[in-house]
CSV table of C-alpha atoms in Angstrom, one decimal:
chain,number,residue,atom,x,y,z
A,1,UNK,CA,71.3,60.0,141.2
A,2,UNK,CA,73.4,60.1,144.4
A,3,UNK,CA,74.0,63.8,146.0
A,4,UNK,CA,76.7,66.0,145.2
A,5,UNK,CA,79.2,68.2,147.0
A,6,UNK,CA,78.8,71.9,144.5
A,7,UNK,CA,80.9,74.3,145.3
A,8,UNK,CA,78.0,77.1,144.5
A,9,UNK,CA,73.7,75.7,145.6
A,10,UNK,CA,72.8,77.6,142.1
A,11,UNK,CA,75.0,76.0,140.0
A,12,UNK,CA,73.3,73.2,137.2
A,13,UNK,CA,74.3,69.8,137.0
A,14,UNK,CA,74.8,69.1,133.5
A,15,UNK,CA,76.7,66.4,131.4
A,16,UNK,CA,79.5,66.7,129.5
A,17,UNK,CA,79.6,66.6,125.9
A,18,UNK,CA,81.3,63.6,125.6
A,19,UNK,CA,78.4,61.7,127.4
A,20,UNK,CA,76.3,62.6,124.9
A,21,UNK,CA,76.3,59.1,123.5
A,22,UNK,CA,72.9,59.6,122.0
A,23,UNK,CA,73.2,62.6,120.5
A,24,UNK,CA,73.5,62.7,116.7
A,25,UNK,CA,73.1,66.5,115.3
A,26,UNK,CA,70.8,68.5,113.6
A,27,UNK,CA,70.5,69.3,109.8
A,28,UNK,CA,70.5,72.5,107.9
A,29,UNK,CA,67.3,72.7,105.0
A,30,UNK,CA,67.8,76.7,104.9
A,31,UNK,CA,71.0,76.2,102.0
A,32,UNK,CA,70.7,73.6,99.2
A,33,UNK,CA,73.9,74.8,97.0
A,34,UNK,CA,76.5,77.1,96.8
A,35,UNK,CA,79.0,77.9,93.6
A,36,UNK,CA,81.5,80.0,92.8
A,37,UNK,CA,81.2,83.0,90.1
A,38,UNK,CA,83.6,84.4,87.9
A,39,UNK,CA,83.4,88.4,87.0
A,40,UNK,CA,85.8,90.7,85.2
A,41,UNK,CA,86.6,94.2,85.6
A,42,UNK,CA,84.0,96.2,83.2
A,43,UNK,CA,86.2,99.2,82.9
A,44,UNK,CA,89.9,99.5,81.8
A,45,UNK,CA,92.6,98.0,84.6
A,46,UNK,CA,95.5,99.4,83.2
A,47,UNK,CA,97.0,101.2,86.8
A,48,UNK,CA,97.8,104.8,87.6
A,49,UNK,CA,95.6,106.3,89.7
A,50,UNK,CA,92.5,105.5,87.5
A,51,UNK,CA,89.7,103.3,88.9
A,52,UNK,CA,88.7,99.5,87.9
A,53,UNK,CA,84.9,98.8,88.3
A,54,UNK,CA,83.1,95.0,88.5
A,55,UNK,CA,79.5,94.1,88.5
A,56,UNK,CA,77.2,92.0,89.3
A,57,UNK,CA,73.9,91.5,88.4
A,58,UNK,CA,71.9,89.6,90.5
A,59,UNK,CA,68.2,89.1,88.6
A,60,UNK,CA,67.8,85.9,89.3
A,61,UNK,CA,67.0,83.8,93.0
A,62,UNK,CA,70.4,83.6,94.2
A,63,UNK,CA,71.6,85.7,97.5
A,64,UNK,CA,75.0,86.7,97.6
A,65,UNK,CA,77.8,85.7,100.6
A,66,UNK,CA,79.0,88.9,100.6
A,67,UNK,CA,82.0,87.6,103.5
A,68,UNK,CA,83.2,85.8,100.0
A,69,UNK,CA,84.1,88.1,98.0
A,70,UNK,CA,88.1,88.5,97.4
A,71,UNK,CA,90.4,89.3,94.1
A,72,UNK,CA,92.7,87.4,91.9
A,73,UNK,CA,94.6,90.0,90.4
A,74,UNK,CA,97.6,88.6,88.3
A,75,UNK,CA,100.5,91.6,87.1
A,76,UNK,CA,104.0,92.0,86.4
A,77,UNK,CA,106.7,94.9,88.1
A,78,UNK,CA,108.7,96.9,84.7
A,79,UNK,CA,110.1,99.9,83.7
A,80,UNK,CA,108.0,102.8,83.4
A,81,UNK,CA,109.2,102.8,79.5
A,82,UNK,CA,107.1,98.5,79.9
A,83,UNK,CA,110.9,96.7,79.3
A,84,UNK,CA,111.6,94.0,82.0
A,85,UNK,CA,113.2,95.5,84.8
A,86,UNK,CA,117.0,94.1,84.4
A,87,UNK,CA,120.1,94.8,83.1
A,88,UNK,CA,122.1,92.4,80.5
A,89,UNK,CA,126.1,93.2,81.2
A,90,UNK,CA,126.4,90.0,80.3
A,91,UNK,CA,125.1,88.6,83.1
A,92,UNK,CA,121.4,89.4,84.4
A,93,UNK,CA,121.6,92.1,86.7
A,94,UNK,CA,118.2,92.9,88.3
A,95,UNK,CA,116.5,96.1,89.7
A,96,UNK,CA,116.7,96.8,93.0
A,97,UNK,CA,112.8,97.4,92.9
A,98,UNK,CA,110.5,95.4,94.4
A,99,UNK,CA,106.6,95.6,96.2
A,100,UNK,CA,105.5,97.0,99.4
A,101,UNK,CA,105.0,94.3,102.3
A,102,UNK,CA,101.5,92.9,101.9
A,103,UNK,CA,101.2,94.6,98.8
A,104,UNK,CA,97.2,93.2,98.1
A,105,UNK,CA,96.9,96.1,101.0
A,106,UNK,CA,98.8,99.0,98.6
A,107,UNK,CA,97.1,98.5,95.9
A,108,UNK,CA,94.5,99.7,96.0
A,109,UNK,CA,93.9,103.6,98.1
A,110,UNK,CA,89.6,103.4,98.0
A,111,UNK,CA,87.8,100.7,97.3
A,112,UNK,CA,83.6,101.7,97.2
A,113,UNK,CA,80.8,99.2,97.1
A,114,UNK,CA,77.2,100.1,95.7
A,115,UNK,CA,73.8,98.1,96.2
A,116,UNK,CA,71.5,99.3,93.7
A,117,UNK,CA,73.5,102.1,93.2
A,118,UNK,CA,73.1,103.9,96.8
A,119,UNK,CA,76.6,103.5,98.2
A,120,UNK,CA,76.8,101.9,101.2
A,121,UNK,CA,81.2,101.8,102.1
A,122,UNK,CA,83.7,103.9,101.5
A,123,UNK,CA,86.8,104.3,103.1
A,124,UNK,CA,89.4,106.6,101.5
A,125,UNK,CA,92.2,105.0,103.6
A,126,UNK,CA,91.7,101.5,102.0
A,127,UNK,CA,95.4,100.6,102.3
A,128,UNK,CA,95.3,102.0,105.9
A,129,UNK,CA,92.4,99.8,107.3
A,130,UNK,CA,93.6,96.8,105.3
A,131,UNK,CA,97.3,96.3,106.8
A,132,UNK,CA,95.4,97.5,110.2
A,133,UNK,CA,93.5,94.4,110.3
A,134,UNK,CA,95.5,92.1,109.2
A,135,UNK,CA,97.8,93.7,112.4
A,136,UNK,CA,95.5,93.5,114.7
A,137,UNK,CA,93.1,91.6,114.3
A,138,UNK,CA,94.2,88.1,112.3
A,139,UNK,CA,96.1,85.6,114.5
A,140,UNK,CA,99.6,84.1,113.7
A,141,UNK,CA,98.0,81.6,111.1
A,142,UNK,CA,96.0,83.9,109.2
A,143,UNK,CA,98.7,85.4,108.7
A,144,UNK,CA,101.8,82.9,107.4
A,145,UNK,CA,98.8,81.5,105.5
A,146,UNK,CA,95.8,83.4,104.3
A,147,UNK,CA,97.8,86.6,104.1
A,148,UNK,CA,100.8,85.1,102.4
A,149,UNK,CA,98.7,85.5,99.0
A,150,UNK,CA,98.5,89.1,99.4
A,151,UNK,CA,102.3,88.9,100.1
A,152,UNK,CA,102.2,90.0,103.1
A,153,UNK,CA,105.3,88.4,104.7
A,154,UNK,CA,105.3,87.7,108.5
A,155,UNK,CA,108.8,89.0,109.5
A,156,UNK,CA,109.5,91.6,113.1
A,157,UNK,CA,112.4,93.3,111.2
A,158,UNK,CA,108.9,94.4,108.1
A,159,UNK,CA,108.4,97.7,107.1
A,160,UNK,CA,111.6,99.2,108.5
A,161,UNK,CA,114.9,100.4,106.9
A,162,UNK,CA,115.1,98.6,103.8
A,163,UNK,CA,117.5,95.7,104.5
A,164,UNK,CA,118.0,93.8,101.3
A,165,UNK,CA,119.0,90.6,103.8
A,166,UNK,CA,115.4,91.2,105.5
A,167,UNK,CA,113.5,87.9,104.7
A,168,UNK,CA,110.8,89.7,103.9
A,169,UNK,CA,112.1,90.9,101.2
A,170,UNK,CA,114.0,88.6,100.0
A,171,UNK,CA,110.9,86.6,99.6
A,172,UNK,CA,109.0,89.6,98.0
A,173,UNK,CA,112.0,89.9,95.6
A,174,UNK,CA,112.0,86.4,94.5
A,175,UNK,CA,108.3,86.2,93.7
A,176,UNK,CA,108.3,89.1,91.6
A,177,UNK,CA,111.7,89.7,90.0
A,178,UNK,CA,112.5,90.3,86.2
A,179,UNK,CA,109.8,91.5,85.5
A,180,UNK,CA,107.4,87.2,85.9
A,181,UNK,CA,104.0,87.6,85.4
A,182,UNK,CA,102.9,87.4,90.1
A,183,UNK,CA,99.6,87.3,91.2
A,184,UNK,CA,98.2,88.4,94.7
A,185,UNK,CA,95.2,87.0,95.5
A,186,UNK,CA,93.7,89.3,98.3
A,187,UNK,CA,89.9,89.7,100.4
A,188,UNK,CA,87.7,92.8,99.3
A,189,UNK,CA,87.6,94.6,103.0
A,190,UNK,CA,85.1,96.6,103.8
A,191,UNK,CA,81.9,97.3,106.4
A,192,UNK,CA,79.6,95.0,104.6
A,193,UNK,CA,81.6,92.2,103.5
A,194,UNK,CA,83.2,91.9,107.4
A,195,UNK,CA,78.8,90.4,107.8
A,196,UNK,CA,77.6,87.1,107.2
A,197,UNK,CA,74.3,87.7,106.4
A,198,UNK,CA,72.9,86.3,102.7
A,199,UNK,CA,72.1,89.3,100.7
A,200,UNK,CA,68.7,89.6,98.7
A,201,UNK,CA,68.0,88.2,95.6
A,202,UNK,CA,67.0,90.6,92.9
A,203,UNK,CA,69.7,93.5,94.4
A,204,UNK,CA,72.4,94.1,92.1
A,205,UNK,CA,76.4,94.9,93.1
A,206,UNK,CA,78.8,97.2,92.3
A,207,UNK,CA,82.0,97.6,93.1
A,208,UNK,CA,84.9,101.1,92.4
A,209,UNK,CA,88.3,100.7,93.7
A,210,UNK,CA,90.7,102.9,92.2
A,211,UNK,CA,94.7,102.5,92.1
A,212,UNK,CA,97.0,103.9,94.1
A,213,UNK,CA,99.7,105.6,92.7
A,214,UNK,CA,102.8,103.0,92.3
A,215,UNK,CA,105.6,105.6,94.4
A,216,UNK,CA,102.8,103.2,97.7
A,217,UNK,CA,102.6,100.0,96.4
A,218,UNK,CA,106.5,99.7,95.4
A,219,UNK,CA,110.1,100.2,96.7
A,220,UNK,CA,113.7,100.6,95.4
A,221,UNK,CA,117.0,100.4,97.4
A,222,UNK,CA,118.5,103.9,97.8
A,223,UNK,CA,121.2,101.9,94.5
A,224,UNK,CA,117.8,102.3,92.1
A,225,UNK,CA,117.7,105.2,89.8
A,226,UNK,CA,114.5,103.4,87.7
A,227,UNK,CA,111.7,104.4,88.0
A,228,UNK,CA,109.1,102.0,87.9
A,229,UNK,CA,105.0,100.6,87.9
A,230,UNK,CA,103.0,97.8,88.3
A,231,UNK,CA,101.2,96.6,85.2
A,232,UNK,CA,97.4,95.0,85.7
A,233,UNK,CA,97.1,92.0,83.6
A,234,UNK,CA,94.6,90.7,84.8
A,235,UNK,CA,91.3,91.0,88.0
A,236,UNK,CA,88.9,89.0,88.4
A,237,UNK,CA,86.5,88.8,91.4
A,238,UNK,CA,84.8,85.8,92.5
A,239,UNK,CA,82.2,86.0,95.0
A,240,UNK,CA,79.5,82.8,96.2
A,241,UNK,CA,75.8,83.0,95.2
A,242,UNK,CA,73.2,80.8,97.2
A,243,UNK,CA,70.6,78.7,96.7
A,244,UNK,CA,68.4,77.9,99.5
A,245,UNK,CA,65.2,76.3,100.0
A,246,UNK,CA,61.9,77.9,98.5
A,247,UNK,CA,60.6,77.6,101.7
A,248,UNK,CA,63.1,79.6,103.0
A,249,UNK,CA,62.4,82.1,99.8
A,250,UNK,CA,58.7,82.2,100.6
A,251,UNK,CA,59.3,83.6,104.5
A,252,UNK,CA,61.5,86.0,104.0
A,253,UNK,CA,59.7,87.0,100.7
A,254,UNK,CA,56.4,87.2,103.7
A,255,UNK,CA,58.3,88.8,106.2
A,256,UNK,CA,59.9,91.3,103.9
A,257,UNK,CA,55.8,92.9,103.7
A,258,UNK,CA,56.1,93.6,107.4
A,259,UNK,CA,59.8,94.5,107.7
A,260,UNK,CA,63.6,95.2,105.9
A,261,UNK,CA,66.4,92.5,106.2
A,262,UNK,CA,69.3,94.5,108.4
A,263,UNK,CA,72.5,93.7,107.6
A,264,UNK,CA,75.0,95.0,110.9
A,265,UNK,CA,78.2,96.3,109.7
A,266,UNK,CA,81.3,97.6,111.4
A,267,UNK,CA,81.1,101.0,109.7
A,268,UNK,CA,84.5,102.5,110.0
A,269,UNK,CA,85.8,106.6,109.3
A,270,UNK,CA,89.1,107.2,108.1
A,271,UNK,CA,90.4,110.5,109.0
A,272,UNK,CA,94.3,112.5,108.8
A,273,UNK,CA,95.4,115.3,110.6
A,274,UNK,CA,99.1,116.7,110.1
A,275,UNK,CA,101.9,116.9,112.2
A,276,UNK,CA,104.0,119.8,111.4
A,277,UNK,CA,108.0,119.3,111.5
A,278,UNK,CA,109.7,120.5,115.1
A,279,UNK,CA,106.7,120.5,116.9
A,280,UNK,CA,106.9,119.4,120.5
A,281,UNK,CA,102.9,118.6,120.9
A,282,UNK,CA,99.5,118.5,119.0
A,283,UNK,CA,95.9,119.4,120.0
A,284,UNK,CA,93.5,117.6,117.3
A,285,UNK,CA,89.8,119.7,118.6
A,286,UNK,CA,86.9,118.2,117.6
A,287,UNK,CA,87.3,114.5,116.6
A,288,UNK,CA,84.1,114.0,116.9
A,289,UNK,CA,81.6,115.9,118.4
A,290,UNK,CA,78.2,113.6,118.3
A,291,UNK,CA,78.1,110.3,118.0
A,292,UNK,CA,81.5,108.6,120.1
A,293,UNK,CA,83.1,105.3,117.7
A,294,UNK,CA,82.9,101.9,119.3
A,295,UNK,CA,86.8,102.1,118.8
A,296,UNK,CA,89.3,104.1,117.5
A,297,UNK,CA,93.0,103.0,115.8
A,298,UNK,CA,96.0,105.6,116.1
A,299,UNK,CA,99.1,105.6,114.0
A,300,UNK,CA,101.6,108.0,113.3
A,301,UNK,CA,103.7,107.2,110.0
A,302,UNK,CA,105.9,110.1,107.6
A,303,UNK,CA,103.9,112.6,105.8
A,304,UNK,CA,107.2,111.5,102.4
A,305,UNK,CA,105.9,107.6,102.4
A,306,UNK,CA,101.9,109.3,103.5
A,307,UNK,CA,102.4,110.6,99.8
A,308,UNK,CA,104.4,107.5,97.8
A,309,UNK,CA,107.9,107.9,98.3
A,310,UNK,CA,109.7,104.9,97.0
A,311,UNK,CA,112.7,104.7,99.6
A,312,UNK,CA,109.9,104.7,102.0
A,313,UNK,CA,107.6,102.1,103.4
A,314,UNK,CA,104.2,103.8,104.4
A,315,UNK,CA,104.0,100.9,106.7
A,316,UNK,CA,106.4,101.9,108.8
A,317,UNK,CA,104.2,103.4,111.4
A,318,UNK,CA,107.1,104.5,113.7
A,319,UNK,CA,106.6,106.3,117.3
A,320,UNK,CA,108.5,109.4,116.5
A,321,UNK,CA,109.8,109.6,120.0
A,322,UNK,CA,106.1,110.6,121.6
A,323,UNK,CA,105.8,110.9,125.5
A,324,UNK,CA,102.4,111.0,125.8
A,325,UNK,CA,98.6,110.4,124.3
A,326,UNK,CA,95.1,111.1,126.0
A,327,UNK,CA,92.0,111.0,124.4
A,328,UNK,CA,89.7,113.9,126.3
A,329,UNK,CA,86.2,112.5,126.3
A,330,UNK,CA,84.1,115.9,128.0
A,331,UNK,CA,86.5,116.0,130.4
A,332,UNK,CA,87.3,112.3,131.4
A,333,UNK,CA,90.5,111.0,129.9
A,334,UNK,CA,92.5,108.1,128.7
A,335,UNK,CA,95.9,108.5,128.9
A,336,UNK,CA,98.7,106.8,127.3
A,337,UNK,CA,102.9,107.6,128.6
A,338,UNK,CA,106.6,106.4,126.6
A,339,UNK,CA,109.5,106.5,128.0
A,340,UNK,CA,111.7,105.0,125.0
A,341,UNK,CA,115.4,106.1,126.3
A,342,UNK,CA,114.0,104.1,128.9
A,343,UNK,CA,112.3,101.1,127.6
A,344,UNK,CA,109.3,102.2,129.5
A,345,UNK,CA,106.8,101.9,127.3
A,346,UNK,CA,105.4,98.5,128.2
A,347,UNK,CA,102.7,99.4,130.3
A,348,UNK,CA,100.8,101.5,126.6
A,349,UNK,CA,101.4,98.4,124.7
A,350,UNK,CA,99.8,95.9,127.8
A,351,UNK,CA,96.4,99.0,127.4
A,352,UNK,CA,96.8,98.3,123.4
A,353,UNK,CA,96.5,94.6,124.1
A,354,UNK,CA,94.0,95.4,127.0
A,355,UNK,CA,91.6,97.6,125.1
A,356,UNK,CA,91.8,95.4,121.8
A,357,UNK,CA,90.7,92.5,123.6
A,358,UNK,CA,91.8,90.1,121.2
A,359,UNK,CA,93.8,86.9,122.3
A,360,UNK,CA,95.7,86.1,119.1
A,361,UNK,CA,97.7,89.9,118.1
A,362,UNK,CA,100.3,88.4,116.3
A,363,UNK,CA,102.5,91.6,118.1
A,364,UNK,CA,105.3,91.6,119.9
A,365,UNK,CA,106.6,94.7,122.1
A,366,UNK,CA,109.9,94.7,119.2
A,367,UNK,CA,107.8,95.3,116.2
A,368,UNK,CA,105.0,97.3,118.3
A,369,UNK,CA,108.1,99.9,119.1
A,370,UNK,CA,110.0,99.6,115.7
A,371,UNK,CA,108.1,99.6,112.9
A,372,UNK,CA,104.5,98.7,114.1
A,373,UNK,CA,103.6,101.3,116.7
A,374,UNK,CA,100.0,102.1,117.0
A,375,UNK,CA,97.6,103.5,120.1
A,376,UNK,CA,94.4,102.3,120.3
A,377,UNK,CA,91.4,103.1,122.2
A,378,UNK,CA,88.0,100.6,123.0
A,379,UNK,CA,85.4,103.8,123.7
A,380,UNK,CA,82.7,101.3,124.2
A,381,UNK,CA,80.4,101.8,127.4
A,382,UNK,CA,81.3,98.1,128.8
A,383,UNK,CA,84.8,98.2,126.9
A,384,UNK,CA,84.0,94.6,125.3
A,385,UNK,CA,84.4,93.9,121.6
A,386,UNK,CA,80.9,91.5,121.7
A,387,UNK,CA,79.3,91.4,118.5
A,388,UNK,CA,76.6,90.3,119.7
A,389,UNK,CA,75.0,93.6,121.0
A,390,UNK,CA,75.1,96.9,120.4
A,391,UNK,CA,76.6,99.1,123.2
A,392,UNK,CA,74.5,102.6,124.3
A,393,UNK,CA,75.1,105.7,122.2
A,394,UNK,CA,77.0,108.0,123.4
A,395,UNK,CA,77.5,112.1,121.9
A,396,UNK,CA,80.7,113.7,123.8
A,397,UNK,CA,83.1,115.5,122.1
A,398,UNK,CA,86.0,113.5,121.8
A,399,UNK,CA,89.6,115.6,121.4
A,400,UNK,CA,92.8,113.7,121.2
A,401,UNK,CA,96.7,115.4,122.3
A,402,UNK,CA,100.0,114.5,121.3
A,403,UNK,CA,103.0,115.0,123.6
A,404,UNK,CA,106.7,114.5,121.6
A,405,UNK,CA,109.8,113.7,124.3
A,406,UNK,CA,111.4,115.5,121.1
A,407,UNK,CA,111.3,118.5,118.8
A,408,UNK,CA,109.8,116.2,115.2
A,409,UNK,CA,112.3,116.3,112.5
A,410,UNK,CA,110.1,115.5,109.6
A,411,UNK,CA,106.6,116.0,108.9
A,412,UNK,CA,103.5,113.6,110.6
A,413,UNK,CA,100.8,112.2,109.3
A,414,UNK,CA,98.6,110.7,111.8
A,415,UNK,CA,96.7,108.4,111.4
A,416,UNK,CA,92.9,108.1,112.4
A,417,UNK,CA,90.4,105.0,112.4
A,418,UNK,CA,87.3,104.7,113.8
A,419,UNK,CA,84.5,101.9,114.2
A,420,UNK,CA,80.7,103.0,115.1
A,421,UNK,CA,78.7,100.1,113.7
A,422,UNK,CA,76.0,100.8,111.7
A,423,UNK,CA,72.4,99.0,109.7
A,424,UNK,CA,72.3,98.6,106.3
A,425,UNK,CA,68.0,97.9,105.7
A,426,UNK,CA,66.9,96.7,102.3
A,427,UNK,CA,62.6,96.6,102.5
A,428,UNK,CA,60.3,94.5,99.5
A,429,UNK,CA,61.2,97.1,97.2
A,430,UNK,CA,64.5,96.5,97.2
A,431,UNK,CA,65.5,100.1,98.5
A,432,UNK,CA,68.7,100.4,100.7
A,433,UNK,CA,69.0,102.4,103.8
A,434,UNK,CA,71.5,103.2,106.2
A,435,UNK,CA,69.9,103.8,109.7
């Protein structure tokens, strides 16, 4: 090879993939086959504020792909007395009722996951966790395809004041009007189902989900006075079971004699704080006084919509004329400032995108300003979103201070969702532990 003038003496010489004309990809031999299995609830699916439960017994030698869990739910919107939401005068007039945007996220108040009767994933604010994942951690292609199955209709004007000309609202009305049956397909979004490792055979899976109220899941126009309900007709849980090769199975069993199988989970924790009407500022002391989370996401919603109001979307994240938001770690402060009146808040918007370290966030400044105001702090040591390594544990006191340019005209709920990696382990006796 002739001498090459390299940029740096330590730069290694390589060949490009296009020139690897003799290379053949390797063949995986650990997985022999996969099959999807469907499980139906062991409890009633009537709705209200009851729970739905699915049980997956795994006594065979098959592994479970936890990342494959998704729900197929068929339902219809009816009047509270069970009749169709239409009036004949003699023309047919549909009631002015429709689902919130991202109905799949709004369906359940919490989703708990149990492995061998051990609670391993619990999320009391499941709806907000799912909605924030849609806004911050899914790319535009997914939002327009997969999330459409959960009835998330991408629209810059969504979640704001109810406008019957909104593209999103019209699409949701067309899919659900007249009491017709429609379906929602949504991924089971929990700590343990957001990782790709296969669950060992012999570990039973149990999922318990509590319904949100219909006032949280439905919206109506101002002219609509009738009461409505969502009636569940079917709720099927689908997951993938995997058959591994005999040699892989034996290798796992041998390794389990000396150490447990480990699964890294996101470890999300949700909290809610309230701000009284007329307030100009609020301070949340001792938010975390032990282990500092790697990430913290904060949104503001009116308490009325948070509790469920047919005229207000629970996913309308307002800024409420906030002027500054600061997070303090034992004296070290990370602060954002805002000036909405003069449209000087783009620095905070840019900081949000930087802290997220996401390259494909579909969150325009217009949407951020009008109906999806989100605050986010990356608190990891290197401020990255790397999933291939952990950041050192920091034990500090966390405090948040919010200031507003004008007194609040209504009560506001502060929703805080933190992310701290956790490790779930399963030993040779199939005992489940969380470190």
